[in-house]
Each structure stands twice: as structure tokens, then as C-alpha cells.
PDB file of C-alpha atoms in Angstrom:
ATOM      1  CA  MET A   1     127.581  79.189  95.918  1.00 41.00           C
ATOM      2  CA  ALA A   2     127.873  76.975  98.761  1.00 48.00           C
ATOM      3  CA  GLY A   3     125.895  73.847  99.959  1.00 56.00           C
ATOM      4  CA  ASN A   4     122.229  73.216  99.432  1.00 86.00           C
ATOM      5  CA  LYS A   5     119.408  75.666  98.599  1.00 93.00           C
ATOM      6  CA  MET A   6     118.965  79.040  99.742  1.00 96.00           C
ATOM      7  CA  ILE A   7     115.930  81.348  99.347  1.00 96.00           C
ATOM      8  CA  PHE A   8     115.766  85.227 100.066  1.00 95.00           C
ATOM      9  CA  ILE A   9     112.599  86.986 100.783  1.00 95.00           C
ATOM     10  CA  SER A  10     112.267  90.670 101.678  1.00 92.00           C
ATOM     11  CA  GLY A  11     109.420  92.832 102.177  1.00 89.00           C
ATOM     12  CA  GLY A  12     107.894  95.600 104.149  1.00 83.00           C
ATOM     13  CA  VAL A  13     106.822  95.544 107.783  1.00 76.00           C
ATOM     14  CA  ARG A  14     103.685  93.409 108.128  1.00 79.00           C
ATOM     15  CA  SER A  15     104.054  92.228 104.358  1.00 87.00           C
ATOM     16  CA  GLY A  16     103.723  88.571 105.410  1.00 87.00           C
ATOM     17  CA  LYS A  17     107.184  87.759 104.589  1.00 89.00           C
ATOM     18  CA  SER A  18     107.807  85.846 107.831  1.00 86.00           C
ATOM     19  CA  ALA A  19     104.794  83.756 107.770  1.00 87.00           C
ATOM     20  CA  TRP A  20     105.528  83.036 103.995  1.00 91.00           C
ATOM     21  CA  ALA A  21     109.104  81.931 105.041  1.00 92.00           C
ATOM     22  CA  GLU A  22     107.860  79.813 107.941  1.00 89.00           C
ATOM     23  CA  ASN A  23     105.609  77.975 105.630  1.00 90.00           C
ATOM     24  CA  LYS A  24     108.409  77.187 103.250  1.00 91.00           C
ATOM     25  CA  ILE A  25     110.429  75.537 105.987  1.00 91.00           C
ATOM     26  CA  LEU A  26     107.479  73.635 107.494  1.00 86.00           C
ATOM     27  CA  HIS A  27     106.616  72.030 104.102  1.00 86.00           C
ATOM     28  CA  ALA A  28     110.324  71.254 103.471  1.00 86.00           C
ATOM     29  CA  LYS A  29     111.214  67.593 103.823  1.00 79.00           C
ATOM     30  CA  ALA A  30     113.761  68.261 106.531  1.00 80.00           C
ATOM     31  CA  ARG A  31     115.053  66.439 109.661  1.00 83.00           C
ATOM     32  CA  ARG A  32     114.089  69.593 111.877  1.00 91.00           C
ATOM     33  CA  SER A  33     112.723  73.151 111.380  1.00 91.00           C
ATOM     34  CA  ILE A  34     115.202  75.457 112.823  1.00 91.00           C
ATOM     35  CA  TYR A  35     114.259  79.097 113.562  1.00 88.00           C
ATOM     36  CA  LEU A  36     117.543  81.441 113.995  1.00 88.00           C
ATOM     37  CA  ALA A  37     115.968  84.301 115.805  1.00 80.00           C
ATOM     38  CA  SER A  38     117.969  87.675 115.722  1.00 76.00           C
ATOM     39  CA  GLY A  39     115.659  89.571 117.932  1.00 67.00           C
ATOM     40  CA  ARG A  40     116.842  91.249 121.296  1.00 66.00           C
ATOM     41  CA  ALA A  41     114.671  92.056 124.340  1.00 62.00           C
ATOM     42  CA  TYR A  42     115.612  95.567 125.129  1.00 64.00           C
ATOM     43  CA  ASP A  43     112.269  96.144 127.336  1.00 68.00           C
ATOM     44  CA  ASN A  44     109.653  94.238 128.822  1.00 74.00           C
ATOM     45  CA  GLU A  45     107.306  94.564 126.009  1.00 70.00           C
ATOM     46  CA  MET A  46     109.869  93.080 123.470  1.00 64.00           C
ATOM     47  CA  ALA A  47     110.710  90.291 125.904  1.00 67.00           C
ATOM     48  CA  GLN A  48     106.978  89.374 126.051  1.00 73.00           C
ATOM     49  CA  ARG A  49     106.789  89.400 122.236  1.00 69.00           C
ATOM     50  CA  ILE A  50     109.728  87.145 121.970  1.00 67.00           C
ATOM     51  CA  GLU A  51     108.425  84.644 124.501  1.00 72.00           C
ATOM     52  CA  ARG A  52     105.087  84.619 122.768  1.00 72.00           C
ATOM     53  CA  HIS A  53     106.705  83.865 119.328  1.00 68.00           C
ATOM     54  CA  ARG A  54     108.947  81.287 120.768  1.00 70.00           C
ATOM     55  CA  GLN A  55     106.029  79.483 122.298  1.00 71.00           C
ATOM     56  CA  ASP A  56     103.926  79.646 119.075  1.00 69.00           C
ATOM     57  CA  ARG A  57     107.024  78.062 117.294  1.00 67.00           C
ATOM     58  CA  PHE A  58     107.534  75.318 119.847  1.00 63.00           C
ATOM     59  CA  TYR A  59     104.013  74.143 119.400  1.00 61.00           C
ATOM     60  CA  ASP A  60     104.437  74.124 115.725  1.00 69.00           C
ATOM     61  CA  GLY A  61     107.480  71.814 116.195  1.00 75.00           C
ATOM     62  CA  TRP A  62     110.176  74.449 115.715  1.00 83.00           C
ATOM     63  CA  THR A  63     113.519  74.269 117.211  1.00 84.00           C
ATOM     64  CA  THR A  64     114.455  77.967 118.181  1.00 81.00           C
ATOM     65  CA  ILE A  65     118.112  79.060 118.419  1.00 83.00           C
ATOM     66  CA  GLU A  66     118.266  82.656 119.893  1.00 77.00           C
ATOM     67  CA  GLN A  67     121.314  84.173 118.141  1.00 72.00           C
ATOM     68  CA  PRO A  68     120.958  87.899 117.947  1.00 67.00           C
ATOM     69  CA  ILE A  69     124.463  88.815 117.223  1.00 72.00           C
ATOM     70  CA  HIS A  70     127.059  85.898 116.692  1.00 82.00           C
ATOM     71  CA  LEU A  71     125.262  83.874 114.336  1.00 86.00           C
ATOM     72  CA  GLU A  72     128.291  81.607 113.956  1.00 89.00           C
ATOM     73  CA  GLU A  73     127.468  80.270 117.429  1.00 88.00           C
ATOM     74  CA  ALA A  74     124.259  78.553 116.008  1.00 90.00           C
ATOM     75  CA  LEU A  75     126.506  76.279 113.500  1.00 91.00           C
ATOM     76  CA  PRO A  76     127.290  73.480 116.083  1.00 92.00           C
ATOM     77  CA  ARG A  77     123.734  73.177 117.014  1.00 91.00           C
ATOM     78  CA  LEU A  78     122.693  72.403 113.558  1.00 93.00           C
ATOM     79  CA  LYS A  79     122.259  68.855 112.174  1.00 93.00           C
ATOM     80  CA  THR A  80     122.585  67.621 108.604  1.00 93.00           C
ATOM     81  CA  GLY A  81     119.377  67.776 106.800  1.00 92.00           C
ATOM     82  CA  ASP A  82     117.804  70.699 108.927  1.00 94.00           C
ATOM     83  CA  ALA A  83     115.649  73.200 107.168  1.00 94.00           C
ATOM     84  CA  VAL A  84     116.796  76.744 108.657  1.00 94.00           C
ATOM     85  CA  LEU A  85     114.786  80.032 108.896  1.00 93.00           C
ATOM     86  CA  TRP A  86     117.013  83.069 109.600  1.00 91.00           C
ATOM     87  CA  ASP A  87     114.679  85.914 110.487  1.00 86.00           C
ATOM     88  CA  CYS A  88     115.698  88.700 110.194  1.00 82.00           C
ATOM     89  CA  VAL A  89     118.925  90.184 108.616  1.00 85.00           C
ATOM     90  CA  THR A  90     117.702  93.790 109.555  1.00 82.00           C
ATOM     91  CA  THR A  91     117.795  93.038 113.318  1.00 81.00           C
ATOM     92  CA  TRP A  92     121.128  91.240 113.002  1.00 84.00           C
ATOM     93  CA  LEU A  93     122.572  94.228 111.110  1.00 84.00           C
ATOM     94  CA  ALA A  94     121.332  96.877 113.764  1.00 81.00           C
ATOM     95  CA  ASN A  95     122.690  94.648 116.439  1.00 82.00           C
ATOM     96  CA  GLU A  96     126.048  94.287 114.860  1.00 86.00           C
ATOM     97  CA  LEU A  97     126.521  97.900 113.536  1.00 85.00           C
ATOM     98  CA  TYR A  98     125.535  99.555 116.967  1.00 83.00           C
ATOM     99  CA  ALA A  99     127.346  96.858 119.260  1.00 82.00           C
ATOM    100  CA  GLY A 100     129.534  99.068 121.580  1.00 81.00           C
ATOM    101  CA  TRP A 101     127.280 102.107 121.454  1.00 79.00           C
ATOM    102  CA  GLU A 102     127.012 102.045 125.154  1.00 82.00           C
ATOM    103  CA  THR A 103     130.752 102.811 125.244  1.00 85.00           C
ATOM    104  CA  GLY A 104     130.540 105.527 122.741  1.00 83.00           C
ATOM    105  CA  THR A 105     132.289 103.436 120.003  1.00 88.00           C
ATOM    106  CA  PRO A 106     129.842 101.432 118.048  1.00 89.00           C
ATOM    107  CA  CYS A 107     131.148  98.969 115.322  1.00 89.00           C
ATOM    108  CA  ALA A 108     129.856 101.393 112.603  1.00 87.00           C
ATOM    109  CA  ALA A 109     132.311 103.942 113.959  1.00 88.00           C
ATOM    110  CA  GLN A 110     135.316 101.590 114.186  1.00 91.00           C
ATOM    111  CA  PRO A 111     137.491 101.102 110.952  1.00 93.00           C
ATOM    112  CA  GLY A 112     137.260  97.663 109.598  1.00 95.00           C
ATOM    113  CA  CYS A 113     134.811  96.474 112.148  1.00 93.00           C
ATOM    114  CA  MET A 114     131.848  95.859 109.889  1.00 91.00           C
ATOM    115  CA  GLU A 115     134.060  94.236 107.133  1.00 94.00           C
ATOM    116  CA  LYS A 116     135.082  91.719 109.859  1.00 94.00           C
ATOM    117  CA  LYS A 117     131.547  90.937 110.689  1.00 91.00           C
ATOM    118  CA  TRP A 118     130.373  90.898 107.194  1.00 92.00           C
ATOM    119  CA  ALA A 119     133.138  88.288 106.380  1.00 94.00           C
ATOM    120  CA  ALA A 120     131.962  86.148 109.293  1.00 92.00           C
ATOM    121  CA  LEU A 121     128.458  86.406 108.155  1.00 91.00           C
ATOM    122  CA  GLN A 122     129.346  85.063 104.679  1.00 94.00           C
ATOM    123  CA  GLU A 123     131.147  82.184 106.183  1.00 94.00           C
ATOM    124  CA  THR A 124     128.431  81.479 108.549  1.00 92.00           C
ATOM    125  CA  LEU A 125     125.795  81.384 105.780  1.00 93.00           C
ATOM    126  CA  HIS A 126     127.980  79.048 103.782  1.00 94.00           C
ATOM    127  CA  GLY A 127     128.384  76.803 106.669  1.00 94.00           C
ATOM    128  CA  ILE A 128     124.826  76.657 107.475  1.00 94.00           C
ATOM    129  CA  ARG A 129     123.845  75.801 103.800  1.00 94.00           C
ATOM    130  CA  ALA A 130     126.585  73.132 103.978  1.00 94.00           C
ATOM    131  CA  VAL A 131     124.566  71.147 106.595  1.00 93.00           C
ATOM    132  CA  SER A 132     120.938  72.367 106.087  1.00 93.00           C
ATOM    133  CA  GLU A 133     118.587  70.849 103.352  1.00 93.00           C
ATOM    134  CA  LEU A 134     117.183  74.432 103.006  1.00 95.00           C
ATOM    135  CA  LEU A 135     118.023  77.910 104.265  1.00 96.00           C
ATOM    136  CA  VAL A 136     115.501  80.802 103.935  1.00 96.00           C
ATOM    137  CA  VAL A 137     116.700  84.216 104.900  1.00 95.00           C
ATOM    138  CA  VAL A 138     114.255  86.915 105.649  1.00 92.00           C
ATOM    139  CA  SER A 139     114.852  90.667 105.568  1.00 90.00           C
ATOM    140  CA  ASN A 140     113.002  94.038 105.648  1.00 83.00           C
ATOM    141  CA  GLU A 141     113.261  96.155 102.439  1.00 73.00           C
ATOM    142  CA  VAL A 142     116.133  98.549 102.291  1.00 63.00           C
ATOM    143  CA  MET A 143     114.137 101.665 102.505  1.00 57.00           C
ATOM    144  CA  ASP A 144     111.443 100.454 104.698  1.00 51.00           C
ATOM    145  CA  ASP A 145     113.220  99.791 107.810  1.00 50.00           C
ATOM    146  CA  PHE A 146     112.864 102.384 110.803  1.00 52.00           C
ATOM    147  CA  ILE A 147     116.762 102.919 111.033  1.00 52.00           C
ATOM    148  CA  ARG A 148     117.487 105.670 108.387  1.00 58.00           C
ATOM    149  CA  ASP A 149     121.180 106.398 108.698  1.00 64.00           C
ATOM    150  CA  GLU A 150     123.683 106.042 105.980  1.00 76.00           C
ATOM    151  CA  PRO A 151     125.991 103.151 107.360  1.00 81.00           C
ATOM    152  CA  TYR A 152     122.759 101.006 107.954  1.00 79.00           C
ATOM    153  CA  GLN A 153     121.282 101.504 104.603  1.00 81.00           C
ATOM    154  CA  ARG A 154     124.618 100.999 102.833  1.00 84.00           C
ATOM    155  CA  TRP A 155     125.364  97.691 104.830  1.00 87.00           C
ATOM    156  CA  LEU A 156     121.869  96.402 104.260  1.00 85.00           C
ATOM    157  CA  GLY A 157     121.987  97.077 100.546  1.00 87.00           C
ATOM    158  CA  ARG A 158     125.267  95.392 100.359  1.00 89.00           C
ATOM    159  CA  ILE A 159     124.161  92.307 102.326  1.00 90.00           C
ATOM    160  CA  HIS A 160     120.805  92.184 100.216  1.00 90.00           C
ATOM    161  CA  LEU A 161     122.788  92.121  96.736  1.00 91.00           C
ATOM    162  CA  TRP A 162     124.895  89.495  98.015  1.00 94.00           C
ATOM    163  CA  LEU A 163     121.976  87.303  99.331  1.00 94.00           C
ATOM    164  CA  VAL A 164     120.207  87.667  96.082  1.00 94.00           C
ATOM    165  CA  ALA A 165     123.284  86.831  94.047  1.00 95.00           C
ATOM    166  CA  GLU A 166     123.896  83.495  96.382  1.00 95.00           C
ATOM    167  CA  SER A 167     120.359  82.528  96.579  1.00 95.00           C
ATOM    168  CA  GLU A 168     118.730  80.118  94.165  1.00 95.00           C
ATOM    169  CA  GLU A 169     115.447  81.899  94.524  1.00 95.00           C
ATOM    170  CA  ALA A 170     114.634  85.414  95.424  1.00 94.00           C
ATOM    171  CA  PHE A 171     111.205  86.923  96.545  1.00 93.00           C
ATOM    172  CA  GLU A 172     109.768  90.303  97.464  1.00 91.00           C
ATOM    173  CA  MET A 173     106.795  90.214  99.522  1.00 89.00           C
ATOM    174  CA  GLU A 174     103.912  92.786  99.043  1.00 87.00           C
ATOM    175  CA  ASN A 175     100.530  92.642 100.619  1.00 83.00           C
ATOM    176  CA  GLY A 176     100.667  89.075 101.458  1.00 83.00           C
ATOM    177  CA  PHE A 177     101.902  87.986  97.848  1.00 86.00           C
ATOM    178  CA  ALA A 178     105.438  86.750  97.147  1.00 85.00           C
ATOM    179  CA  TYR A 179     106.802  87.978  93.876  1.00 87.00           C
ATOM    180  CA  LYS A 180     109.653  86.134  92.318  1.00 89.00           C
ATOM    181  CA  ARG A 181     112.626  88.153  91.543  1.00 88.00           C
ATOM    182  CA  LYS A 182     115.016  85.435  90.683  1.00 84.00           C
TER     183      LYS A 182
END
């Protein structure tokens, strides 16, 4: 276990997990509320959604760091005492697994590629915890996501197990209610 407190929350699509996590961060007695965003705009609709969410967070006092792939690049922008929300593991994982698909060789098809990204993620989350007061990690349930291929499900399950083990608290969100699992 590294640094300060980490909370993990998972749940289905539209379960309320992100709103619950945002509330946890906003009520922490932290220097700043940091939102690490993993989303990528692949089309105009998604770009508009990301911009709308960014503006909503701005008015609520958030500092947003758009970091869809290389989460470690956010570390130098964090300050001691920040409360950090990373939303969402599943979008980061999809971005990483399928990086390079346009060339025909996504990371998922390259031996050892995801293992390196996994090691970097673990090191990055330890680094975030070392400077933050609180880290809240949000993810979809393993079988609830829209991507249904074996490497994705296997990696998401592996990451979830590690996050639960590393967290002081873990919750599952269902129908707007957070159920404590750890």
C-alpha cells in the first residue's frame, strides 16, 4: 500500500458511481479537487459531451486534467494535499489495449505490451497516492462494459482485483446506492 487513502468504486453504466465519487472528492478537506479524465473524443458528439462535462466541473471548482492514455503524465501537475478522482479505469484500459489498432498491431496483440502498461499504471497510482490526500478510482463492472473481448475482460478483472486489494475502501454502486465491499 502506498501513500494516502484510496477508495475504489465500480458499478454499471448510469449507476451513479461517478456522481458518488465526485461527492467524495468535493467533501474531502483537500487543497484542490482534481479530475483525471480518461475519455477521448472520437467524434463530434463525444467532443461535445467532454466539453460539457469539463465546463460543469469548472463551475464546481474542479481542476480537470485530460489524460486518456499516459496517466503518469498527470503526476507533475498534482500538488501535495490534492483530492484526485480518476474516472474511468475502463476507458483508460480500452485506450491502452487498442492503442496502435490503426496500424494493425494494437497493444493487446503485442507480447508484453500490456504488462508494461500495467506496471506503469501501478507505479503511477502509487505516485498519485504519495502526493494526494485522497484518490478515488471509478470503474465499470467487468461484465457490464460494452467491450466484450477476452483480453479486455481479463485485464479489467486483474486491475479491479488489484485496486480492491490496494484500497482502504471499495464500493459497488447499484441503482444510486453505494454498497461497501471492503
